[in-house]
XYZ file of C-alpha atoms in Angstrom:
667
model
C -61.049 -50.300 -29.566
C -58.048 -49.044 -27.565
C -58.475 -45.841 -25.555
C -56.752 -42.690 -26.642
C -53.950 -41.221 -24.521
C -56.097 -38.156 -23.812
C -58.736 -40.263 -22.115
C -56.281 -41.420 -19.479
C -55.507 -37.813 -18.571
C -59.177 -36.924 -18.346
C -60.009 -39.862 -16.066
C -57.545 -38.647 -13.423
C -53.834 -38.304 -12.836
C -51.887 -41.432 -12.116
C -49.136 -41.860 -9.561
C -46.599 -41.205 -12.289
C -48.353 -37.991 -13.260
C -48.326 -36.747 -9.668
C -44.652 -37.417 -9.316
C -43.874 -35.477 -12.440
C -45.906 -32.477 -11.268
C -44.260 -32.183 -7.857
C -40.878 -30.893 -9.044
C -42.654 -28.217 -11.089
C -44.641 -27.082 -8.061
C -41.524 -26.975 -5.934
C -39.690 -24.864 -8.525
C -42.605 -22.440 -8.595
C -42.419 -22.106 -4.835
C -38.688 -21.468 -5.031
C -39.250 -18.722 -7.570
C -41.750 -17.065 -5.284
C -39.269 -17.192 -2.420
C -36.578 -15.633 -4.574
C -38.805 -12.714 -5.489
C -37.268 -9.399 -4.453
C -38.633 -8.046 -1.225
C -39.209 -4.382 -0.676
C -36.219 -2.848 1.049
C -33.633 -5.425 -0.056
C -30.193 -4.505 -1.369
C -29.118 -6.406 -4.457
C -25.545 -7.279 -5.431
C -24.112 -8.553 -8.696
C -21.053 -10.690 -7.885
C -20.765 -12.463 -11.232
C -17.499 -10.651 -11.959
C -15.502 -12.116 -9.053
C -13.862 -15.505 -8.677
C -13.197 -15.205 -4.941
C -15.564 -17.048 -2.644
C -14.859 -14.772 0.325
C -16.257 -11.798 -1.620
C -19.574 -13.620 -2.128
C -19.564 -14.816 1.472
C -19.135 -11.338 2.937
C -21.562 -9.583 0.566
C -24.363 -12.160 0.533
C -24.117 -13.965 3.871
C -22.641 -11.414 6.283
C -23.965 -8.141 4.835
C -27.310 -9.697 3.900
C -27.397 -8.410 0.314
C -29.559 -10.305 -2.158
C -27.649 -11.981 -4.972
C -28.807 -10.680 -8.338
C -28.669 -12.527 -11.626
C -25.495 -12.340 -13.665
C -27.195 -10.179 -16.304
C -28.698 -7.700 -13.810
C -27.094 -4.298 -14.368
C -29.399 -2.419 -11.954
C -28.038 -3.890 -8.700
C -27.125 -1.642 -5.801
C -23.616 -3.152 -5.704
C -21.530 -4.472 -8.608
C -18.252 -6.241 -7.803
C -15.675 -7.065 -10.495
C -12.130 -8.375 -10.137
C -10.866 -6.777 -13.345
C -10.923 -3.109 -14.304
C -14.235 -1.774 -15.610
C -14.809 -0.006 -18.898
C -15.661 3.685 -18.644
C -18.834 3.149 -20.641
C -20.167 0.873 -17.913
C -19.478 3.481 -15.218
C -21.220 6.118 -17.343
C -24.370 3.972 -17.515
C -24.672 3.534 -13.733
C -27.462 5.209 -11.792
C -26.626 7.410 -8.798
C -27.782 4.778 -6.300
C -25.386 2.115 -7.638
C -21.843 1.339 -6.446
C -19.023 -0.347 -8.362
C -15.628 -1.296 -6.940
C -13.370 0.474 -9.460
C -12.532 4.077 -10.375
C -11.757 5.101 -13.938
C -8.226 6.408 -14.353
C -6.776 4.488 -11.401
C -4.492 2.666 -13.807
C -2.308 5.803 -13.802
C -0.693 4.491 -10.598
C -1.525 0.773 -10.835
C 0.447 0.083 -14.000
C 4.169 0.051 -13.308
C 5.085 2.211 -16.294
C 2.323 4.766 -15.655
C 3.261 4.954 -11.982
C 6.907 5.597 -12.848
C 6.006 8.259 -15.401
C 3.670 10.184 -13.081
C 6.044 9.904 -10.128
C 8.873 11.289 -12.249
C 6.787 14.393 -12.985
C 6.093 14.965 -9.288
C 9.725 14.377 -8.348
C 10.758 17.169 -10.725
C 8.513 19.755 -9.019
C 8.579 18.374 -5.439
C 11.809 16.362 -5.037
C 11.872 16.561 -1.228
C 8.362 15.091 -0.828
C 8.688 12.129 -3.181
C 11.716 10.260 -1.921
C 9.995 6.894 -1.398
C 10.284 5.721 -5.019
C 13.446 3.937 -6.202
C 15.067 5.540 -9.213
C 13.223 4.219 -12.271
C 13.630 4.139 -16.056
C 10.913 3.321 -18.576
C 12.030 1.359 -21.633
C 12.276 1.972 -24.530
C 11.728 5.744 -24.066
C 14.467 6.145 -21.438
C 16.883 3.513 -22.636
C 19.521 6.118 -23.529
C 19.251 7.829 -20.121
C 19.794 4.491 -18.407
C 22.878 3.700 -20.444
C 24.322 7.138 -19.645
C 23.713 6.480 -15.939
C 25.547 3.160 -16.210
C 28.536 4.922 -17.822
C 28.659 7.413 -14.937
C 28.732 4.546 -12.453
C 31.651 2.950 -14.317
C 33.569 6.223 -14.222
C 33.056 6.382 -10.455
C 33.928 2.671 -10.177
C 30.607 1.891 -8.569
C 28.356 -1.037 -9.220
C 24.675 -1.271 -8.446
C 21.998 -3.917 -8.814
C 18.841 -3.276 -10.838
C 15.535 -5.097 -10.919
C 13.815 -5.461 -14.282
C 10.015 -5.840 -14.497
C 7.519 -6.052 -17.366
C 5.700 -2.724 -17.773
C 2.275 -4.293 -17.228
C 3.231 -7.477 -15.430
C 1.802 -8.994 -12.268
C 2.352 -11.814 -9.758
C 6.124 -11.694 -10.175
C 6.152 -12.919 -13.764
C 9.136 -11.900 -15.873
C 11.132 -10.236 -13.029
C 14.910 -10.536 -13.019
C 17.980 -8.907 -11.408
C 20.925 -7.488 -13.394
C 24.198 -5.699 -12.685
C 25.164 -5.048 -16.290
C 22.733 -3.125 -18.479
C 24.439 -3.758 -21.804
C 22.417 -6.908 -22.460
C 19.033 -5.277 -21.922
C 16.888 -5.088 -25.099
C 16.298 -1.491 -26.128
C 12.838 -1.966 -27.668
C 11.057 -4.014 -25.008
C 8.506 -2.381 -22.722
C 10.262 -2.734 -19.387
C 10.668 -1.001 -16.041
C 14.188 -0.838 -14.614
C 14.607 0.184 -10.963
C 17.488 0.458 -8.564
C 17.419 -2.538 -6.256
C 17.183 -1.762 -2.506
C 20.023 -3.959 -1.292
C 19.783 -3.107 2.419
C 16.271 -4.191 3.447
C 14.925 -4.651 6.973
C 15.226 -8.349 7.757
C 13.105 -10.516 9.995
C 14.661 -13.784 11.182
C 17.150 -13.356 8.341
C 14.488 -13.165 5.619
C 13.533 -10.314 3.335
C 9.832 -9.378 3.380
C 7.336 -6.821 2.141
C 4.001 -5.498 3.456
C 0.602 -5.686 1.759
C -1.306 -2.598 2.949
C -5.028 -2.350 2.120
C -6.429 1.073 1.206
C -10.068 2.070 0.646
C -10.893 5.065 -1.574
C -14.572 5.977 -1.224
C -14.622 9.194 -3.254
C -12.499 11.219 -5.646
C -14.633 14.386 -5.476
C -13.639 15.193 -2.788
C -10.812 12.728 -2.203
C -11.397 10.385 0.756
C -8.848 7.729 1.723
C -8.963 5.111 4.504
C -6.144 2.826 5.653
C -6.868 -0.628 7.095
C -4.893 -1.227 10.276
C -3.932 -4.761 9.376
C -2.540 -6.573 6.398
C -0.094 -9.255 5.375
C 3.652 -9.693 5.889
C 4.981 -11.771 2.980
C 8.432 -13.234 3.529
C 11.009 -14.744 1.239
C 11.743 -18.434 1.576
C 15.552 -18.301 1.532
C 17.891 -16.423 3.871
C 18.809 -13.062 2.439
C 22.314 -12.354 1.147
C 23.154 -9.034 -0.567
C 23.065 -9.466 -4.361
C 26.222 -10.573 -6.105
C 27.102 -12.248 -9.373
C 26.381 -15.724 -7.974
C 22.914 -15.234 -6.437
C 21.169 -12.872 -8.869
C 19.018 -15.732 -10.178
C 17.819 -16.888 -6.737
C 14.399 -15.268 -6.850
C 13.188 -16.942 -3.613
C 15.788 -14.839 -1.830
C 15.278 -11.474 -3.532
C 11.559 -11.488 -4.360
C 8.844 -11.435 -1.732
C 5.816 -12.116 -3.983
C 3.570 -14.795 -2.545
C 2.834 -16.110 -6.040
C 6.574 -16.775 -6.462
C 7.535 -18.124 -3.028
C 4.564 -20.477 -2.639
C 6.217 -22.807 -5.159
C 9.303 -23.227 -2.982
C 9.413 -26.362 -0.853
C 10.608 -24.237 2.078
C 7.422 -22.189 2.111
C 5.890 -22.563 5.583
C 2.102 -22.635 5.977
C 0.988 -21.966 9.522
C -2.436 -21.282 11.007
C -1.114 -18.701 13.478
C -0.325 -15.079 12.674
C 3.210 -15.083 14.149
C 4.745 -18.048 12.322
C 5.267 -19.213 8.782
C 6.065 -17.394 5.557
C 2.931 -15.247 5.735
C 2.068 -13.242 8.849
C -0.169 -10.356 9.833
C 0.804 -6.685 10.107
C -0.913 -6.646 13.482
C 1.692 -9.105 14.715
C 4.455 -7.133 12.947
C 3.401 -3.957 14.783
C 3.709 -5.802 18.092
C 7.104 -7.098 16.941
C 8.312 -3.539 16.287
C 7.037 -2.373 19.644
C 8.761 -5.244 21.438
C 12.052 -4.338 19.749
C 11.824 -0.657 20.825
C 10.926 0.737 17.381
C 8.705 3.794 16.956
C 5.376 2.283 15.904
C 3.605 5.652 15.635
C 6.238 6.933 13.194
C 5.995 3.692 11.238
C 2.252 4.118 10.641
C 2.676 7.844 10.017
C 5.262 7.168 7.295
C 3.026 4.534 5.716
C 0.037 6.896 5.712
C 2.060 9.722 4.193
C 3.365 7.446 1.441
C -0.158 6.303 0.569
C -1.671 9.802 0.515
C 1.134 11.284 -1.558
C 0.782 8.460 -4.082
C -2.982 8.921 -4.381
C -2.468 12.677 -4.759
C -0.507 11.879 -7.919
C -3.460 9.865 -9.226
C -6.200 12.298 -8.133
C -6.135 14.626 -11.201
C -6.327 11.669 -13.584
C -9.053 9.878 -11.614
C -11.128 13.040 -11.151
C -10.875 13.942 -14.840
C -11.860 10.428 -15.941
C -14.705 10.292 -13.420
C -16.090 13.644 -14.572
C -15.950 12.434 -18.168
C -17.969 9.358 -17.189
C -20.448 11.302 -15.064
C -21.032 14.626 -16.878
C -23.393 17.118 -15.297
C -23.043 15.624 -11.842
C -22.448 18.417 -9.296
C -19.161 18.331 -7.352
C -19.479 16.719 -3.940
C -22.356 14.418 -4.925
C -22.410 10.757 -3.938
C -19.724 8.736 -5.703
C -20.808 5.664 -7.665
C -17.254 4.284 -7.491
C -15.069 2.998 -4.696
C -11.882 0.963 -4.734
C -9.902 -1.365 -2.492
C -6.202 -1.073 -3.380
C -3.282 -3.224 -2.314
C -0.049 -1.281 -1.702
C 3.170 -3.351 -1.719
C 5.726 -1.623 0.524
C 9.306 -2.583 1.355
C 11.131 -1.405 4.490
C 14.843 -0.665 4.401
C 17.285 -1.079 7.263
C 16.176 2.255 8.809
C 12.468 1.302 8.582
C 11.900 3.777 5.782
C 9.018 2.611 3.545
C 9.592 2.253 -0.205
C 6.719 1.855 -2.656
C 7.102 -1.178 -4.895
C 3.776 -1.310 -6.740
C 0.001 -0.861 -6.370
C -2.627 -3.501 -7.154
C -6.080 -2.295 -8.182
C -7.362 -5.879 -8.016
C -5.591 -7.362 -4.970
C -6.025 -11.081 -4.549
C -8.756 -12.167 -2.139
C -7.690 -15.779 -2.191
C -7.808 -17.544 1.168
C -5.204 -20.288 1.044
C -4.530 -19.904 4.775
C -6.525 -18.916 7.836
C -4.592 -15.644 8.144
C -5.736 -14.726 4.617
C -9.355 -15.320 5.567
C -9.153 -13.312 8.801
C -7.450 -10.274 7.278
C -9.323 -10.120 3.969
C -12.718 -10.726 5.563
C -12.136 -7.680 7.778
C -11.027 -5.591 4.794
C -14.206 -6.357 2.841
C -16.695 -6.261 5.720
C -15.505 -2.943 7.139
C -15.340 -1.405 3.655
C -18.961 -2.293 2.868
C -20.129 -0.889 6.198
C -18.303 2.363 5.486
C -19.997 2.704 2.091
C -23.458 2.805 3.717
C -25.374 1.266 0.800
C -29.088 1.623 1.653
C -32.209 0.130 0.124
C -33.843 3.577 0.016
C -31.155 4.990 -2.306
C -32.825 3.540 -5.394
C -36.285 4.866 -4.499
C -34.961 8.362 -3.703
C -32.938 8.468 -6.910
C -35.927 7.576 -9.084
C -38.072 10.199 -7.345
C -35.379 12.837 -7.865
C -35.086 11.997 -11.559
C -38.855 12.321 -11.958
C -38.911 15.724 -10.225
C -36.037 17.028 -12.373
C -37.758 15.826 -15.537
C -40.937 17.684 -14.570
C -39.001 20.878 -13.870
C -37.342 20.701 -17.263
C -40.658 19.922 -18.944
C -42.500 22.864 -17.413
C -39.508 25.209 -17.406
C -39.579 25.717 -13.657
C -36.085 27.099 -13.307
C -35.223 28.919 -10.105
C -33.360 31.656 -11.997
C -34.813 33.362 -15.049
C -32.607 34.115 -17.990
C -31.264 37.633 -18.292
C -32.714 39.264 -21.378
C -30.422 41.236 -23.705
C -30.415 44.954 -23.050
C -31.192 44.591 -19.361
C -30.485 47.491 -17.065
C -27.667 47.591 -14.535
C -30.182 47.075 -11.742
C -31.511 43.893 -13.390
C -27.998 42.606 -13.973
C -27.082 43.139 -10.327
C -30.266 41.344 -9.214
C -29.475 38.469 -11.583
C -25.933 38.164 -10.225
C -27.276 38.140 -6.677
C -29.776 35.399 -7.499
C -27.078 33.279 -9.106
C -24.822 33.855 -6.136
C -27.535 32.778 -3.711
C -28.299 29.635 -5.722
C -24.614 28.742 -5.770
C -24.382 29.224 -2.015
C -27.507 27.138 -1.429
C -26.154 24.266 -3.524
C -22.858 24.379 -1.681
C -24.687 24.468 1.651
C -26.574 21.285 0.745
C -23.303 19.600 -0.255
C -21.614 20.610 3.002
C -24.488 19.207 5.042
C -24.414 15.952 3.100
C -20.671 15.650 3.674
C -21.081 16.298 7.399
C -23.783 13.629 7.617
C -21.619 11.176 5.692
C -18.606 11.840 7.908
C -20.725 11.204 10.982
C -21.708 7.806 9.584
C -18.100 7.013 8.704
C -16.918 7.883 12.207
C -19.474 5.481 13.682
C -18.776 2.593 11.258
C -15.045 2.911 10.592
C -14.165 -0.410 12.204
C -10.485 -1.180 11.691
C -10.114 1.523 9.047
C -8.671 4.955 9.771
C -9.205 8.093 7.689
C -5.859 9.360 6.414
C -7.208 11.920 3.926
C -8.379 14.497 4.698
C -6.346 14.339 7.924
C -7.401 15.972 11.182
C -4.040 17.736 11.524
C -4.481 21.158 9.894
C -0.768 21.566 9.190
C -0.613 18.195 7.462
C -3.791 18.999 5.523
C -2.274 22.239 4.245
C 0.823 20.323 3.163
C -1.269 17.783 1.265
C -3.330 20.510 -0.378
C -0.167 22.168 -1.662
C 0.949 18.842 -3.128
C -2.494 18.360 -4.656
C -2.306 21.807 -6.236
C 1.097 20.918 -7.692
C -0.279 17.638 -9.052
C -3.162 19.473 -10.737
C -0.816 22.094 -12.115
C 1.294 19.347 -13.666
C -1.788 17.625 -15.026
C -3.420 20.805 -16.325
C -0.485 22.071 -18.342
C -2.113 22.421 -21.743
C -5.406 20.899 -20.542
C -8.798 22.140 -19.377
C -8.440 25.235 -17.205
C -11.836 24.665 -15.574
C -10.227 22.275 -13.091
C -7.838 24.979 -11.980
C -10.658 27.482 -11.543
C -12.490 24.951 -9.442
C -9.445 24.371 -7.255
C -9.236 28.107 -6.607
C -12.958 28.330 -5.756
C -13.135 29.549 -2.122
C -16.489 27.786 -1.622
C -14.738 24.403 -1.513
C -13.115 25.300 1.818
C -16.083 26.993 3.475
C -18.080 25.518 6.311
C -21.794 25.784 6.950
C -21.693 28.898 9.116
C -19.542 30.735 6.538
C -22.033 29.980 3.751
C -24.936 31.123 5.943
C -23.194 34.431 6.572
C -22.662 34.935 2.840
C -26.312 34.132 2.164
C -27.366 36.724 4.729
C -25.113 39.312 3.102
C -26.711 38.521 -0.268
C -30.128 39.167 1.238
C -28.959 42.528 2.627
C -27.613 43.523 -0.795
C -30.877 42.406 -2.382
C -32.871 44.581 0.027
C -30.718 47.591 -0.831
C -31.302 47.050 -4.535
C -35.044 46.781 -3.943
C -35.030 50.019 -1.925
C -36.067 48.388 1.324
C -34.933 49.492 4.764
C -32.446 46.928 6.018
C -33.659 45.161 9.111
C -31.412 45.020 12.180
C -29.508 41.747 12.408
C -27.830 40.691 15.602
C -25.749 37.681 16.542
C -27.713 34.533 15.771
C -27.148 30.932 16.854
C -26.544 28.463 14.030
C -29.315 26.093 13.053
C -27.450 23.176 11.509
C -30.415 21.301 10.018
C -33.374 22.735 8.051
C -35.908 20.917 10.246
C -34.826 22.815 13.346
C -35.816 26.195 11.877
C -39.555 25.616 11.450
C -40.398 26.590 15.032
C -38.180 29.682 14.933
C -39.748 30.695 11.617
C -43.265 30.627 13.087
C -42.067 32.295 16.273
C -40.481 35.105 14.280
C -43.733 35.736 12.426
C -45.847 35.959 15.542
C -43.307 38.172 17.311
C -42.981 40.710 14.507
C -44.425 43.469 16.708
C -41.070 43.957 18.411
C -40.300 46.840 16.088
C -43.693 48.482 16.368
C -43.503 52.234 16.197
C -46.274 53.815 18.263
C -45.402 57.393 17.369
C -45.647 56.687 13.665
C -48.896 54.783 14.089
C -50.455 57.612 16.114
C -49.536 60.235 13.486
C -51.078 58.162 10.725
C -54.073 56.927 12.731
C -56.466 59.491 11.157
C -55.541 58.456 7.654
C -55.860 54.755 8.378
C -58.902 54.852 10.682
C -61.415 54.209 7.915
C -59.151 51.587 6.391
C -58.737 49.773 9.715
C -62.521 49.699 10.303
C -62.958 47.855 7.027
C -60.146 45.451 7.841
C -61.615 44.551 11.214
C -64.465 42.867 9.437
C -61.936 40.442 7.928
C -59.907 39.542 10.985
C -57.557 36.606 10.798
C -57.954 34.389 13.818
C -55.068 32.195 14.943
C -55.428 29.478 17.526
C -52.308 29.926 19.589
C -53.094 26.841 21.656
C -51.905 24.605 18.833
C -48.251 25.335 19.598
C -46.549 25.148 22.979
C -44.085 27.802 21.889
C -46.649 30.590 22.185
C -48.014 29.912 25.651
C -45.870 32.715 27.049
C -47.768 35.189 24.843
C -51.254 34.335 26.192
C -52.671 37.000 28.526
C -54.926 36.185 31.441
C -58.053 37.171 29.512
C -58.904 37.327 25.820
C -57.869 40.571 24.198
C -57.694 41.885 20.642
C -54.652 43.755 19.397
C -52.803 44.550 16.165
C -49.372 43.638 14.866
C -47.581 45.881 12.436
C -46.591 44.291 9.126
C -42.805 43.942 8.646
C -43.092 45.734 5.293
C -43.971 49.015 7.102
C -41.380 48.787 9.876
C -39.642 52.007 10.845
C -37.277 52.945 13.642
C -38.558 52.436 17.175
C -39.406 55.402 19.375
C -38.327 55.389 23.008
C -41.879 56.089 24.216
C -43.460 53.129 22.427
C -43.264 50.904 25.486
C -45.228 53.391 27.624
C -48.261 53.411 25.348
C -48.559 49.623 25.268
C -50.639 47.761 27.831
C -48.904 45.430 30.261
C -49.617 42.307 28.241
C -48.223 43.952 25.117
C -45.019 44.890 26.961
C -44.554 41.281 28.000
C -45.087 40.200 24.444
C -42.608 42.758 23.154
C -39.863 41.712 25.570
C -40.317 38.069 24.679
C -40.346 38.808 20.986
C -37.149 40.846 21.226
C -35.323 37.857 22.619
C -36.568 35.635 19.843
C -35.872 38.154 17.084
C -32.193 38.114 17.995
C -32.049 34.392 17.242
C -30.729 33.425 13.861
C -33.392 32.148 11.538
C -32.289 29.960 8.714
C -31.144 32.008 5.728
C -32.733 29.661 3.245
C -36.166 29.894 4.890
C -36.169 33.623 5.688
C -36.967 34.871 2.187
C -39.670 32.278 1.638
C -41.336 33.142 4.934
C -41.739 36.776 3.833
C -43.471 35.911 0.617
C -45.672 33.341 2.265
C -46.948 35.383 5.235
C -46.811 39.010 4.160
C -49.380 40.658 1.893
C -48.329 42.870 -0.985
C -49.194 46.539 -0.799
C -48.667 48.995 -3.592
C -48.565 51.934 -1.196
C -45.322 51.583 0.758
C -46.289 54.339 3.196
C -49.500 52.676 4.440
C -49.511 50.345 7.416
C -51.246 47.056 6.895
C -52.677 45.633 10.155
C -53.052 41.911 10.834
C -55.153 41.335 13.924
C -54.337 38.411 16.198
C -56.896 37.107 18.649
C -55.242 35.372 21.589
C -57.423 32.722 23.167
């Protein structure tokens, strides 16, 4: 009787069975190796077609490649624009390489429309845009302009572009506007017929810009880029050469099809060169390189100022409830196409929100690798961001669940005193939140300064005069945007807290505490000049030192007059002495006398004015302690920790006139 197939398996695996099991075992091992390690940064690069993006993110930055369906990665990179719903679903620890609303300057028609609005209110600042008409809305205005030129017997050349075109598709040159269709969505611009030439060729510059935040706006310019040249010698436009696009257009996607296109591995030859080489070329020909970069930076900042109201509004709509100044989940690498005229004045041609990261030549690889690598280092994506974000969400959920709000609601019918206290508490909370934001921004700027690489911060600029100029332009852009829209943006722009530094906020917090003491009927404590403690951790020692040195305002005359009344009370309190081991801290060694002694410190709640004879009654060791404590009491303690230290260390006494004694035993 033949054996069953199962019997063969039971008797033992054959050579064929072993060979079939090995691939399965190896795949299991691979899966174990691919398991996420603690502390790794994940990146979803399924949305890009460029190999250099994957190479820089995965190989050079060391991020772990996530699956294509993983939406929880630390970094998400997409070539195309991202839907606002996707940005709204992101967690605070995630980063995506597009801002919502950036299309307001990246589409040709939107850019022309927004620039026209700014030109009307600030014509002297926006002179780097060729005169533009948007069809079909401004078809009549263009025809009227053409009639005026005919009356003056002038003739100009115009370049016609599709409203949402790219890569040079559908571009043509005209000198007669009668044949233009009136209903097509087109952009018509005056052609710059006197460009700066290099070796007889027309060229443009691809400038790379990194925007890391829109709230507040932060812009970085990469100090290299690409010089893209035409492939035919330039001749001013006339009726015979209007169709020669290799002469008049500088797009790489157009000129690469010409047989005269030169591919060279060096940065100073061929039809594509580096801006680094071009800067050296300008310097060798006695041109002002500093002014060149200054003009480029000003053009970029002014253009992004036009987009800022739209981007900020769209970002706030995607991320509701997020406090201003918090970490941005969006960043963007933009490609500015700029043309130089004969006087080296830059003219903005267009902006690409998804610049090509193709690497057809070595110069492409060198420049674009630096753009991506330095940008990712500036972003400072950390593995701990996800863990901290989840812990913060859990803490906020518990506070909402148990109703642990820092400020209680003001009941209807409250007295004026309660309303003033409530306003003070709200004011202090607002100042504390702003103080945290300022410290986070300072810490982030310190990281950016250390990891800027070949980028340079162009907004906010270090020049105060230039910053004031940009802020005025930004206010004008918001005023144009807010006409008939939400007025909350305008109130936020006028908020003085946005311009305050850390020391200013600390001073306001201290003033709030003084006002609070007046409302509570307390005697205001003397406050002298105090050094700034920039970080909360640095105030712990000063907080303890202030508590132990609170006898500096001891009033011996008052204590002697009330000694009879408090004698019985003090005898009872001596049975419950609080012993402190001063040897645990090196900061209190100066207070230790030669031998053990027992003495009392007056509670700060019963402080009164000092009498001039108080120092004579004290023993020598107490005088030394008083002099040391006076020096420390003049130091500024952190405003956020001062109020909490009172409630933590000081007992409550219903009788304000009695002196509560806390006895310290120095060992």
